[in-house]
GROMACS .gro file of C-alpha atoms in nm:
model
  299
    1MET     CA    1   0.686  -1.484   2.174
    2GLY     CA    2   0.477  -1.329   1.896
    3ARG     CA    3   0.202  -1.226   2.138
    4LEU     CA    4   0.456  -1.071   2.378
    5PHE     CA    5   0.612  -0.879   2.089
    6SER     CA    6   0.270  -0.747   1.982
    7LEU     CA    7   0.196  -0.631   2.338
    8ILE     CA    8   0.527  -0.444   2.356
    9VAL     CA    9   0.458  -0.273   2.021
   10ALA     CA   10   0.108  -0.179   2.139
   11LEU     CA   11   0.259   0.005   2.440
   12LEU     CA   12   0.509   0.204   2.236
   13PRO     CA   13   0.440   0.572   2.151
   14GLN     CA   14   0.392   0.472   1.787
   15HIS     CA   15   0.316   0.811   1.635
   16ARG     CA   16   0.582   0.992   1.837
   17LEU     CA   17   0.849   0.745   1.727
   18SER     CA   18   0.731   0.773   1.367
   19ARG     CA   19   0.763   1.153   1.378
   20VAL     CA   20   1.123   1.116   1.497
   21VAL     CA   21   1.195   0.874   1.213
   22HIS     CA   22   1.023   1.113   0.972
   23GLY     CA   23   1.269   1.388   1.065
   24LEU     CA   24   1.582   1.171   1.072
   25ALA     CA   25   1.502   1.019   0.732
   26ARG     CA   26   1.496   1.370   0.583
   27TRP     CA   27   1.810   1.505   0.753
   28ARG     CA   28   2.038   1.625   0.473
   29TRP     CA   29   2.369   1.629   0.659
   30ARG     CA   30   2.590   1.440   0.416
   31PRO     CA   31   2.786   1.218   0.661
   32TRP     CA   32   2.460   1.110   0.826
   33LYS     CA   33   2.259   1.030   0.517
   34ASN     CA   34   2.548   0.870   0.324
   35GLY     CA   35   2.645   0.653   0.620
   36LEU     CA   36   2.284   0.551   0.680
   37ILE     CA   37   2.231   0.463   0.313
   38ARG     CA   38   2.547   0.245   0.307
   39LEU     CA   39   2.454   0.073   0.635
   40PHE     CA   40   2.097   0.009   0.525
   41THR     CA   41   2.209  -0.124   0.187
   42ARG     CA   42   2.452  -0.366   0.352
   43ILE     CA   43   2.211  -0.491   0.621
   44TYR     CA   44   1.914  -0.549   0.389
   45GLY     CA   45   2.099  -0.644   0.071
   46VAL     CA   46   1.941  -0.370  -0.139
   47ASP     CA   47   2.010  -0.407  -0.512
   48CYS     CA   48   2.117  -0.053  -0.600
   49GLY     CA   49   2.200  -0.164  -0.954
   50GLU     CA   50   1.829  -0.140  -1.040
   51ALA     CA   51   1.801   0.221  -0.925
   52ALA     CA   52   1.823   0.522  -1.154
   53ALA     CA   53   2.118   0.633  -0.935
   54SER     CA   54   2.331   0.392  -0.733
   55GLU     CA   55   2.562   0.623  -0.532
   56PRO     CA   56   2.460   0.769  -0.190
   57ASN     CA   57   2.575   1.116  -0.298
   58ALA     CA   58   2.301   1.115  -0.564
   59TYR     CA   59   2.032   1.141  -0.291
   60VAL     CA   60   1.963   1.450  -0.080
   61SER     CA   61   1.841   1.241   0.215
   62PHE     CA   62   1.789   0.884   0.329
   63ASN     CA   63   1.420   0.918   0.247
   64ALA     CA   64   1.506   1.015  -0.112
   65PHE     CA   65   1.711   0.695  -0.134
   66PHE     CA   66   1.436   0.487   0.023
   67THR     CA   67   1.182   0.611  -0.233
   68ARG     CA   68   1.437   0.596  -0.517
   69PRO     CA   69   1.312   0.562  -0.875
   70LEU     CA   70   1.419   0.262  -1.079
   71ALA     CA   71   1.618   0.270  -1.399
   72PRO     CA   72   1.404   0.280  -1.717
   73GLY     CA   73   1.290  -0.067  -1.819
   74ALA     CA   74   1.367  -0.227  -1.481
   75ARG     CA   75   1.003  -0.334  -1.433
   76PRO     CA   76   0.835  -0.432  -1.763
   77LEU     CA   77   0.459  -0.484  -1.742
   78ALA     CA   78   0.306  -0.824  -1.811
   79GLU     CA   79   0.109  -0.813  -2.135
   80GLY     CA   80  -0.263  -0.880  -2.175
   81GLU     CA   81  -0.569  -0.660  -2.222
   82ASN     CA   82  -0.740  -0.782  -1.904
   83ARG     CA   83  -0.423  -0.844  -1.706
   84ILE     CA   84  -0.383  -0.712  -1.351
   85VAL     CA   85  -0.020  -0.659  -1.252
   86SER     CA   86   0.142  -0.633  -0.912
   87PRO     CA   87   0.146  -0.268  -0.800
   88VAL     CA   88   0.459  -0.315  -0.588
   89ASP     CA   89   0.771  -0.514  -0.518
   90GLY     CA   90   0.701  -0.734  -0.216
   91VAL     CA   91   0.549  -1.065  -0.114
   92ILE     CA   92   0.190  -1.192  -0.115
   93SER     CA   93   0.077  -1.223   0.247
   94GLN     CA   94  -0.276  -1.333   0.152
   95HIS     CA   95  -0.497  -1.335  -0.156
   96GLY     CA   96  -0.826  -1.484  -0.267
   97PRO     CA   97  -1.202  -1.425  -0.263
   98ILE     CA   98  -1.371  -1.192  -0.017
   99SER     CA   99  -1.627  -1.403   0.168
  100ASP     CA  100  -1.941  -1.212   0.265
  101GLY     CA  101  -1.742  -0.895   0.317
  102ARG     CA  102  -1.455  -1.049   0.516
  103LEU     CA  103  -1.087  -1.073   0.427
  104ILE     CA  104  -0.826  -1.310   0.564
  105GLN     CA  105  -0.549  -1.137   0.760
  106ALA     CA  106  -0.368  -1.452   0.876
  107LYS     CA  107  -0.453  -1.799   1.002
  108ARG     CA  108  -0.756  -1.765   1.235
  109GLN     CA  109  -0.756  -1.386   1.180
  110ASP     CA  110  -0.995  -1.194   0.957
  111TYR     CA  111  -1.154  -0.848   0.934
  112SER     CA  112  -1.425  -0.673   0.735
  113VAL     CA  113  -1.412  -0.464   0.418
  114ASP     CA  114  -1.640  -0.213   0.594
  115ASP     CA  115  -1.383  -0.159   0.870
  116LEU     CA  116  -1.094  -0.140   0.624
  117LEU     CA  117  -1.271   0.134   0.426
  118GLY     CA  118  -1.355   0.344   0.729
  119GLY     CA  119  -1.692   0.196   0.825
  120ASP     CA  120  -1.879   0.312   0.513
  121PRO     CA  121  -2.104   0.025   0.394
  122GLN     CA  122  -2.174   0.197   0.060
  123LEU     CA  123  -1.804   0.218  -0.027
  124ALA     CA  124  -1.753  -0.140   0.087
  125GLY     CA  125  -2.060  -0.279  -0.090
  126PRO     CA  126  -1.908  -0.349  -0.437
  127PHE     CA  127  -1.622  -0.548  -0.280
  128ARG     CA  128  -1.813  -0.780  -0.046
  129HIS     CA  129  -1.802  -1.069  -0.292
  130GLY     CA  130  -1.495  -0.967  -0.487
  131HIS     CA  131  -1.128  -1.053  -0.444
  132PHE     CA  132  -0.832  -0.915  -0.249
  133ALA     CA  133  -0.455  -0.934  -0.227
  134THR     CA  134  -0.239  -0.823   0.065
  135LEU     CA  135   0.111  -0.726  -0.047
  136TYR     CA  136   0.385  -0.673   0.211
  137LEU     CA  137   0.683  -0.450   0.133
  138SER     CA  138   1.000  -0.534   0.325
  139PRO     CA  139   1.267  -0.270   0.395
  140ARG     CA  140   1.479  -0.384   0.100
  141ASP     CA  141   1.199  -0.345  -0.154
  142TYR     CA  142   1.129  -0.068  -0.403
  143HIS     CA  143   0.874   0.154  -0.226
  144ARG     CA  144   0.680   0.327  -0.499
  145VAL     CA  145   0.325   0.205  -0.567
  146HIS     CA  146   0.192   0.172  -0.921
  147MET     CA  147  -0.142   0.108  -1.088
  148PRO     CA  148  -0.227  -0.261  -1.133
  149MET     CA  149  -0.461  -0.170  -1.419
  150THR     CA  150  -0.588   0.148  -1.584
  151GLY     CA  151  -0.831   0.330  -1.357
  152SER     CA  152  -1.005   0.661  -1.297
  153LEU     CA  153  -0.967   0.804  -0.944
  154GLN     CA  154  -1.302   0.863  -0.776
  155ARG     CA  155  -1.242   0.901  -0.403
  156MET     CA  156  -0.961   0.917  -0.147
  157LEU     CA  157  -0.983   0.881   0.230
  158HIS     CA  158  -0.728   0.929   0.506
  159ILE     CA  159  -0.827   0.711   0.801
  160PRO     CA  160  -0.631   0.783   1.123
  161GLY     CA  161  -0.540   0.496   1.350
  162ARG     CA  162  -0.262   0.304   1.522
  163LEU     CA  163   0.079   0.231   1.372
  164PHE     CA  164   0.142  -0.134   1.452
  165GLY     CA  165   0.425  -0.288   1.255
  166VAL     CA  166   0.312  -0.502   0.961
  167SER     CA  167   0.578  -0.774   0.980
  168PRO     CA  168   0.440  -1.131   0.960
  169PRO     CA  169   0.464  -1.202   1.337
  170LEU     CA  170   0.252  -0.896   1.419
  171VAL     CA  171   0.003  -0.967   1.141
  172ARG     CA  172  -0.049  -1.312   1.291
  173HIS     CA  173  -0.109  -1.186   1.645
  174VAL     CA  174  -0.266  -0.837   1.630
  175SER     CA  175  -0.640  -0.869   1.571
  176ARG     CA  176  -0.778  -0.663   1.278
  177LEU     CA  177  -0.440  -0.496   1.235
  178PHE     CA  178  -0.502  -0.354   0.886
  179ALA     CA  179  -0.840  -0.213   0.988
  180ARG     CA  180  -0.685  -0.047   1.296
  181ASN     CA  181  -0.373   0.108   1.146
  182GLU     CA  182  -0.364   0.451   0.985
  183ARG     CA  183  -0.422   0.420   0.611
  184VAL     CA  184  -0.493   0.599   0.287
  185VAL     CA  185  -0.777   0.451   0.079
  186THR     CA  186  -0.792   0.524  -0.294
  187LEU     CA  187  -1.095   0.418  -0.499
  188PHE     CA  188  -1.094   0.382  -0.876
  189ASP     CA  189  -1.334   0.291  -1.152
  190THR     CA  190  -1.187   0.052  -1.407
  191ALA     CA  191  -1.306  -0.132  -1.716
  192ALA     CA  192  -1.387  -0.426  -1.488
  193GLY     CA  193  -1.562  -0.228  -1.214
  194PRO     CA  194  -1.452  -0.073  -0.883
  195MET     CA  195  -1.100  -0.117  -0.752
  196ALA     CA  196  -0.955   0.000  -0.420
  197MET     CA  197  -0.592   0.036  -0.321
  198VAL     CA  198  -0.535   0.075   0.052
  199LEU     CA  199  -0.192   0.200   0.160
  200VAL     CA  200  -0.146   0.091   0.521
  201GLY     CA  201   0.084   0.283   0.756
  202ALA     CA  202   0.311   0.120   1.014
  203ILE     CA  203   0.544   0.221   1.294
  204GLY     CA  204   0.835   0.414   1.146
  205VAL     CA  205   0.641   0.500   0.830
  206GLY     CA  206   0.693   0.874   0.830
  207SER     CA  207   0.435   0.947   0.562
  208ILE     CA  208   0.225   0.817   0.275
  209GLU     CA  209   0.211   1.013  -0.050
  210THR     CA  210  -0.010   1.002  -0.356
  211LEU     CA  211   0.070   1.135  -0.701
  212TRP     CA  212  -0.217   1.387  -0.699
  213SER     CA  213  -0.206   1.512  -0.337
  214GLY     CA  214   0.156   1.479  -0.230
  215GLU     CA  215   0.207   1.392   0.137
  216VAL     CA  216  -0.127   1.281   0.286
  217THR     CA  217   0.013   1.173   0.624
  218PRO     CA  218   0.118   1.333   0.852
  219PRO     CA  219  -0.072   1.514   1.005
  220ARG     CA  220  -0.221   1.237   1.213
  221GLY     CA  221  -0.562   1.388   1.293
  222GLN     CA  222  -0.852   1.225   1.473
  223ARG     CA  223  -1.121   1.219   1.202
  224ILE     CA  224  -1.151   1.057   0.863
  225ARG     CA  225  -1.072   1.301   0.583
  226SER     CA  226  -1.228   1.249   0.240
  227TRP     CA  227  -1.161   1.386  -0.109
  228ASP     CA  228  -1.410   1.350  -0.396
  229PHE     CA  229  -1.268   1.341  -0.750
  230ARG     CA  230  -1.578   1.217  -0.933
  231HIS     CA  231  -1.645   1.549  -1.107
  232HIS     CA  232  -1.280   1.579  -1.216
  233PRO     CA  233  -1.149   1.219  -1.219
  234LEU     CA  234  -0.782   1.153  -1.276
  235THR     CA  235  -0.712   0.859  -1.507
  236LEU     CA  236  -0.391   0.666  -1.450
  237GLU     CA  237  -0.267   0.402  -1.692
  238ALA     CA  238  -0.159   0.052  -1.586
  239GLY     CA  239   0.192   0.072  -1.447
  240ALA     CA  240   0.179   0.446  -1.371
  241GLU     CA  241   0.303   0.556  -1.030
  242MET     CA  242   0.015   0.641  -0.795
  243GLY     CA  243   0.187   0.677  -0.457
  244ARG     CA  244   0.475   0.584  -0.231
  245PHE     CA  245   0.563   0.487   0.124
  246ASN     CA  246   0.824   0.694   0.302
  247LEU     CA  247   0.948   0.388   0.495
  248GLY     CA  248   0.777   0.051   0.490
  249SER     CA  249   0.438  -0.111   0.492
  250THR     CA  250   0.159  -0.291   0.305
  251VAL     CA  251  -0.080  -0.244   0.013
  252ILE     CA  252  -0.421  -0.412   0.013
  253LEU     CA  253  -0.578  -0.443  -0.331
  254LEU     CA  254  -0.957  -0.487  -0.353
  255LEU     CA  255  -1.129  -0.585  -0.679
  256ALA     CA  256  -1.505  -0.603  -0.718
  257ASP     CA  257  -1.494  -0.852  -1.007
  258PRO     CA  258  -1.630  -1.185  -0.869
  259ASP     CA  259  -1.500  -1.371  -1.174
  260LEU     CA  260  -1.138  -1.266  -1.133
  261ARG     CA  261  -0.881  -1.542  -1.195
  262TRP     CA  262  -0.553  -1.536  -1.003
  263SER     CA  263  -0.240  -1.615  -1.196
  264PRO     CA  264  -0.136  -1.981  -1.143
  265THR     CA  265   0.224  -1.866  -1.095
  266ILE     CA  266   0.165  -1.679  -0.767
  267GLY     CA  267   0.138  -1.815  -0.414
  268LEU     CA  268   0.153  -1.716  -0.047
  269GLU     CA  269   0.481  -1.563   0.071
  270GLN     CA  270   0.603  -1.560  -0.289
  271PRO     CA  271   0.816  -1.262  -0.389
  272LEU     CA  272   0.660  -1.031  -0.647
  273ARG     CA  273   0.800  -0.757  -0.864
  274MET     CA  274   0.603  -0.457  -0.979
  275GLY     CA  275   0.454  -0.530  -1.322
  276GLN     CA  276   0.443  -0.907  -1.274
  277ALA     CA  277   0.115  -1.077  -1.367
  278LEU     CA  278  -0.111  -1.102  -1.063
  279ALA     CA  279  -0.454  -1.190  -1.205
  280GLU     CA  280  -0.689  -1.161  -1.501
  281THR     CA  281  -1.028  -0.995  -1.485
  282ARG     CA  282  -1.321  -1.009  -1.725
  283ALA     CA  283  -1.361  -0.712  -1.959
  284ALA     CA  284  -1.657  -0.485  -1.886
  285GLU     CA  285  -1.796  -0.488  -2.238
  286ASP     CA  286  -2.148  -0.539  -2.106
  287SER     CA  287  -2.130  -0.286  -1.823
  288GLY     CA  288  -2.200   0.023  -2.033
  289ALA     CA  289  -2.001   0.236  -1.792
  290GLY     CA  290  -1.650   0.356  -1.847
  291PRO     CA  291  -1.424   0.523  -1.591
  292GLY     CA  292  -1.599   0.797  -1.401
  293GLU     CA  293  -1.950   0.688  -1.500
  294GLY     CA  294  -2.217   0.504  -1.306
  295ASP     CA  295  -2.261   0.511  -0.929
  296HIS     CA  296  -2.012   0.247  -0.812
  297LEU     CA  297  -1.879   0.480  -0.542
  298ARG     CA  298  -2.168   0.669  -0.389
  299ASP     CA  299  -2.171   0.918  -0.105
   0.00000   0.00000   0.00000
């Protein structure tokens, strides 16, 4: 059944459908957006009590509700100088070491860091023996993405591609799904070395935004677009918002630190909340390079 479902999704006009959803999610006609918010909340059991505003009338569109901010203090950050926190609300699909440049997608499915980062071996190099976590956001989750640790933005790439859904059945059956879907790659320098956050698009995901560039997708495009921030890096503190999904998807976190230790309290398919302890990394006291220095992320 899973394979049949993946074949049907592959035949759908994924980008055309996503453009339709993009427009409908931003339609400001009050009966439409209020009714859709109430229906969505009921179907998915959304906890509106955590939001800064709980009433449908507080939002100008369904998309504004979907990307709603939380009330102050709703997501406290786990303490610890070398602590890495979850950047999102969601579940852990996979996590662990990157083995010779390959990440686990699902049982008997893997893909390469090179492919995930757009085929650039120099960008992928620092992560080939590091660690990764794949974090899936369900429709009911909070859909803003935050920094798992303090970092200085170095590069951003928009990599066009397909828009397969990222639900567990499709992840199990679509080969190299995360390396084939459209995605936005953000690369940071941190006190413990390079870190990448990959925001993966999916069918129905109208757009992906970042704090510094606004809406990155759409347009779809056919070529990889790249932005270089190394001469004017933007430093974001742990817990700061860095982006958001306008409907759905997955974040893949890459960490170059080979000595990273995952928190003993996390496990596969376990729900996570933004700010919850995810891992601990060694401090970079012997690296001699702070954010924005060194040549971790070369051309």
